[in-house]
Amino acid sequence: MARNIQSLERAAAMLRLLAGGERRLGLSDIASSLGLAKGTAHGILRTLQQEGFVEQEAASGRYQLGAELLRLGTTYLDVHELRARALVWTDDLARSSGESVYLGVLHQQGVLIVHHVFRPDDSRQVLEIGAMQPLHSTALGKVLSAYDPVAHSEVLEADRKPFTDRTVCEAEDFEHLLDLTRARGYAADVEETWTGVASVAAPIHDRRRMPVGAVGITGAVERVCQDGELRPELIAAVRDCARAVSRDLGAGRF
C-alpha cells in the first residue's frame, strides 16, 4: 500500500482548520490545534502562502484562506454547474444535428472536454471527457480565444503548430479569425486540426455575462459541410444550444 505524504496531509489539515471556526488563526493556534511544532507549522504555512492558498493579515499576523484556493473552488463549481445546465441541451443538439457534441472549458492553455454526447447512430465511438484540444485550431478553442481574455493571452503566447496545411498559425491571421468569430458569434474548424473532420462551436456565458465555455459539434466534412461551407442549419443549431445553456446559467438573452 502506498504511503501518504505527511507534509501534504498536514497542509490539508491546515486548510480544513482555516476553513472552519474563527477563519483567522495565529501560528500558535494552528500549531497547537494540529499537534505540530511551531517551526514545522510555519514552514508549511509559508509554502501555502507562496502558492496563494493562505494569506497572512499584516496587522495581526493571523492566517486565513487565500484567494487562489477560493478561485479553484469557484472554478470547480462553475464547471460542474455548466455541465449540469448543458446536459439536456447538448442531448437535443446531438439528436437534431446527428453529430457528436462537445462541451469545453479553458484549462492549461488548451480546451478541456467536460462533456461529450455521442453521435446518435450505431457507429463505434470513444468517450472523450477529460481529453484536451488545442486552442488555436479547434472550433471550441477559437471561441474561447475570441471571447475569454485569458484564453486570448494564452493562445498568443503558445506555440501554434500546424496540424494540417489548413491550420492558421501566424499571429496576424489568427487575430483576424478571432475578429471574424466575434462578428459571427461562432467559430469553424474545417480540417484545421484533423483531416476530413469539421467542427462548429459557439460561446456560453454565465450570469455575469462572462464566457465560461463553448459548445460545438464535430463530424465528417461531407456531413457538416456543403459545397465547402458549414451547413447553415448546423451553425444555427449550435448557436441556439449555446444561447439556451447561457440562459439557464442566468446570462439572459444574447
Coordinates of C-alpha atoms in Angstrom, one line a residue:
M1 CA 0.0 0.0 0.0
A2 CA 1.4 3.4 -1.0
R3 CA 2.3 5.7 2.0
N4 CA 0.7 9.1 2.3
I5 CA 2.9 12.1 2.1
Q6 CA 2.9 13.6 5.6
S7 CA 3.6 17.2 4.6
L8 CA 0.6 17.1 2.3
E9 CA -1.6 15.7 5.0
R10 CA -0.6 18.4 7.3
A11 CA -1.2 21.1 4.7
A12 CA -4.7 19.7 4.0
A13 CA -5.4 19.7 7.8
M14 CA -4.4 23.3 8.0
L15 CA -6.7 24.3 5.2
R16 CA -9.6 22.5 6.8
L17 CA -8.8 24.2 10.1
L18 CA -8.7 27.6 8.5
A19 CA -12.0 26.9 6.6
G20 CA -13.9 26.5 9.9
G21 CA -14.2 28.2 13.3
E22 CA -12.8 31.7 13.5
R23 CA -11.3 31.6 10.0
R24 CA -8.3 33.7 11.1
L25 CA -5.8 31.9 13.3
G26 CA -2.4 32.7 14.7
L27 CA 0.7 30.4 14.3
S28 CA 0.5 29.2 17.9
D29 CA -3.2 28.3 17.5
I30 CA -2.6 26.4 14.3
A31 CA 0.4 24.5 15.7
S32 CA -1.3 23.5 18.9
S33 CA -4.6 22.5 17.2
L34 CA -2.7 20.1 14.9
G35 CA -0.1 19.0 17.4
L36 CA 2.8 20.4 15.4
A37 CA 6.0 22.2 16.4
K38 CA 5.8 25.9 15.6
G39 CA 8.7 25.7 13.1
T40 CA 7.0 22.9 11.2
A41 CA 3.7 24.7 11.1
H42 CA 5.4 27.9 10.0
G43 CA 7.2 26.2 7.1
I44 CA 4.0 24.6 5.8
L45 CA 2.1 27.9 6.1
R46 CA 4.9 29.8 4.3
T47 CA 4.7 27.4 1.4
L48 CA 0.9 27.6 1.3
Q49 CA 1.2 31.4 1.4
Q50 CA 3.6 31.4 -1.6
E51 CA 1.2 29.4 -3.6
G52 CA -1.7 31.8 -2.7
F53 CA -3.7 29.2 -0.7
V54 CA -3.1 31.1 2.5
E55 CA -2.9 34.8 3.3
Q56 CA -1.4 36.5 6.4
E57 CA -3.1 39.5 7.8
A58 CA -0.5 42.2 8.1
A59 CA -1.8 43.9 11.3
S60 CA -2.4 40.8 13.5
G61 CA -0.1 38.2 11.8
R62 CA -3.1 35.8 11.7
Y63 CA -3.6 33.4 8.8
Q64 CA -6.7 32.9 6.6
L65 CA -7.6 31.1 3.4
G66 CA -6.1 32.7 0.3
A67 CA -7.7 33.9 -2.9
E68 CA -6.2 31.1 -5.0
L69 CA -7.9 28.4 -3.0
L70 CA -11.2 30.2 -3.3
R71 CA -10.7 30.6 -7.1
L72 CA -10.1 26.9 -7.5
G73 CA -13.2 26.1 -5.6
T74 CA -15.3 28.5 -7.7
T75 CA -13.9 27.1 -10.9
Y76 CA -14.8 23.6 -9.8
L77 CA -18.4 24.7 -9.0
D78 CA -18.7 26.7 -12.3
V79 CA -17.6 23.7 -14.4
H80 CA -20.0 21.3 -12.7
E81 CA -22.9 23.8 -12.9
L82 CA -22.0 24.4 -16.6
R83 CA -22.1 20.6 -17.3
A84 CA -25.3 20.1 -15.4
R85 CA -27.1 23.0 -17.2
A86 CA -25.9 21.8 -20.6
L87 CA -27.0 18.1 -20.3
V88 CA -30.5 18.4 -21.8
W89 CA -29.5 21.0 -24.4
T90 CA -26.4 19.0 -25.7
D91 CA -28.5 15.8 -25.9
D92 CA -31.0 17.8 -28.0
L93 CA -28.3 19.2 -30.2
A94 CA -26.9 15.7 -30.9
R95 CA -30.3 14.4 -31.9
S96 CA -31.1 17.4 -34.1
S97 CA -27.7 17.6 -35.8
G98 CA -26.9 13.9 -36.0
E99 CA -23.3 14.7 -34.9
S100 CA -21.1 14.4 -31.8
V101 CA -21.4 17.3 -29.3
Y102 CA -18.6 18.6 -27.1
L103 CA -18.6 21.0 -24.2
G104 CA -15.2 22.6 -23.5
V105 CA -13.6 24.9 -21.0
L106 CA -10.2 26.7 -20.8
H107 CA -7.6 24.6 -19.0
Q108 CA -3.8 24.8 -19.0
Q109 CA -3.5 26.6 -22.4
G110 CA -5.9 24.2 -24.0
V111 CA -9.6 23.1 -24.2
L112 CA -10.6 20.6 -21.6
I113 CA -13.6 18.5 -22.8
V114 CA -16.0 18.3 -19.8
H115 CA -19.0 16.7 -21.6
H116 CA -19.3 14.6 -24.7
V117 CA -22.5 13.3 -26.3
F118 CA -22.1 10.6 -28.9
R119 CA -23.3 10.9 -32.4
P120 CA -26.7 9.2 -32.4
D121 CA -26.0 6.2 -34.7
D122 CA -24.6 2.7 -34.2
S123 CA -21.0 3.6 -35.0
R124 CA -18.2 2.8 -32.6
Q125 CA -17.2 5.9 -30.7
V126 CA -14.8 6.7 -27.8
L127 CA -15.8 8.9 -24.9
E128 CA -13.5 11.9 -24.8
I129 CA -14.4 13.5 -21.5
G130 CA -11.1 14.7 -20.0
A131 CA -9.4 15.0 -23.4
M132 CA -7.5 18.2 -24.3
Q133 CA -7.8 20.0 -27.6
P134 CA -5.7 22.9 -28.9
L135 CA -6.9 26.5 -28.6
H136 CA -5.7 27.8 -32.0
S137 CA -7.1 25.2 -34.4
T138 CA -10.3 23.8 -33.0
A139 CA -13.7 25.5 -33.1
L140 CA -14.0 25.2 -29.4
G141 CA -10.6 26.7 -28.8
K142 CA -11.1 29.6 -31.2
V143 CA -14.4 30.5 -29.5
L144 CA -12.7 30.6 -26.1
S145 CA -9.8 32.6 -27.5
A146 CA -12.1 35.1 -29.1
Y147 CA -14.3 35.7 -26.0
D148 CA -12.1 34.9 -23.0
P149 CA -9.2 37.4 -22.4
V150 CA -7.2 34.8 -20.5
A151 CA -7.5 32.3 -23.4
H152 CA -6.6 35.0 -25.8
S153 CA -3.4 35.8 -24.0
E154 CA -2.5 32.1 -23.6
V155 CA -3.1 31.3 -27.3
L156 CA -0.9 34.2 -28.5
E157 CA 1.9 33.1 -26.1
A158 CA 1.6 29.4 -27.1
D159 CA 3.4 27.6 -29.9
R160 CA 0.7 27.5 -32.6
K161 CA 1.9 24.5 -34.5
P162 CA 0.2 23.3 -37.8
F163 CA -1.8 20.1 -37.6
T164 CA -2.8 20.2 -41.3
D165 CA -1.9 22.5 -44.2
R166 CA -5.1 24.5 -43.3
T167 CA -4.1 25.4 -39.7
V168 CA -3.8 29.1 -39.2
C169 CA -0.7 29.8 -37.2
E170 CA 0.5 33.3 -37.9
A171 CA -0.5 35.8 -35.2
E172 CA -2.0 38.4 -37.6
D173 CA -4.0 35.9 -39.5
F174 CA -5.2 34.2 -36.3
E175 CA -6.3 37.6 -34.8
H176 CA -8.4 38.1 -38.0
L177 CA -10.0 34.7 -37.4
L178 CA -10.9 35.8 -33.8
D179 CA -12.4 39.1 -35.1
L180 CA -14.5 37.0 -37.5
T181 CA -15.5 34.7 -34.7
R182 CA -16.8 37.6 -32.6
A183 CA -18.6 39.2 -35.5
R184 CA -20.4 35.9 -36.5
G185 CA -20.9 34.5 -33.0
Y186 CA -19.4 31.2 -33.8
A187 CA -16.1 29.6 -34.9
A188 CA -15.3 27.0 -37.5
D189 CA -12.7 24.3 -37.9
V190 CA -12.7 22.7 -41.3
E191 CA -9.8 20.3 -41.5
E192 CA -7.6 22.6 -39.5
T193 CA -7.0 20.0 -36.7
W194 CA -7.9 16.7 -38.3
T195 CA -8.1 15.8 -42.0
G196 CA -11.6 15.0 -43.0
V197 CA -13.2 16.5 -39.9
A198 CA -15.1 19.7 -39.5
S199 CA -16.5 21.5 -36.4
V200 CA -18.5 24.5 -35.4
A201 CA -18.8 26.0 -31.9
A202 CA -20.4 28.9 -30.1
P203 CA -19.7 30.6 -26.7
I204 CA -21.5 30.0 -23.4
H205 CA -21.8 32.9 -20.9
D206 CA -22.8 33.0 -17.3
R207 CA -24.9 35.3 -15.2
R208 CA -22.1 37.8 -15.1
R209 CA -22.1 37.7 -18.9
M210 CA -18.6 36.2 -18.8
P211 CA -17.5 33.4 -21.2
V212 CA -17.4 30.2 -19.2
G213 CA -17.1 27.6 -22.0
A214 CA -18.0 26.6 -25.5
V215 CA -20.3 24.0 -27.1
G216 CA -19.9 22.6 -30.6
I217 CA -20.5 19.7 -32.9
T218 CA -17.8 17.7 -34.8
G219 CA -18.2 15.3 -37.7
A220 CA -17.1 14.3 -41.1
V221 CA -16.6 17.1 -43.6
E222 CA -19.1 15.6 -46.0
R223 CA -21.8 15.7 -43.4
V224 CA -21.0 19.0 -41.6
C225 CA -20.2 21.0 -44.8
Q226 CA -21.9 21.6 -48.1
D227 CA -20.1 23.0 -51.1
G228 CA -17.1 23.7 -48.9
E229 CA -19.0 25.7 -46.3
L230 CA -20.5 24.8 -43.0
R231 CA -24.2 23.9 -43.3
P232 CA -26.2 26.9 -42.0
E233 CA -28.7 24.8 -40.2
L234 CA -25.9 23.2 -38.1
I235 CA -24.5 26.7 -37.3
A236 CA -27.9 27.8 -36.2
A237 CA -28.5 24.7 -34.0
V238 CA -25.1 25.1 -32.2
R239 CA -25.8 28.8 -31.6
D240 CA -29.3 28.1 -30.3
C241 CA -27.8 25.5 -27.9
A242 CA -25.2 27.9 -26.6
R243 CA -27.8 30.6 -26.0
A244 CA -30.1 28.1 -24.2
V245 CA -27.3 27.0 -21.8
S246 CA -26.3 30.6 -21.3
R247 CA -29.9 31.5 -20.4
D248 CA -30.0 28.6 -17.9
L249 CA -26.8 30.0 -16.3
G250 CA -28.6 33.3 -15.9
A251 CA -27.0 35.2 -18.8
G252 CA -30.2 36.5 -20.3
R253 CA -30.6 37.0 -24.0
F254 CA -27.6 37.2 -26.3

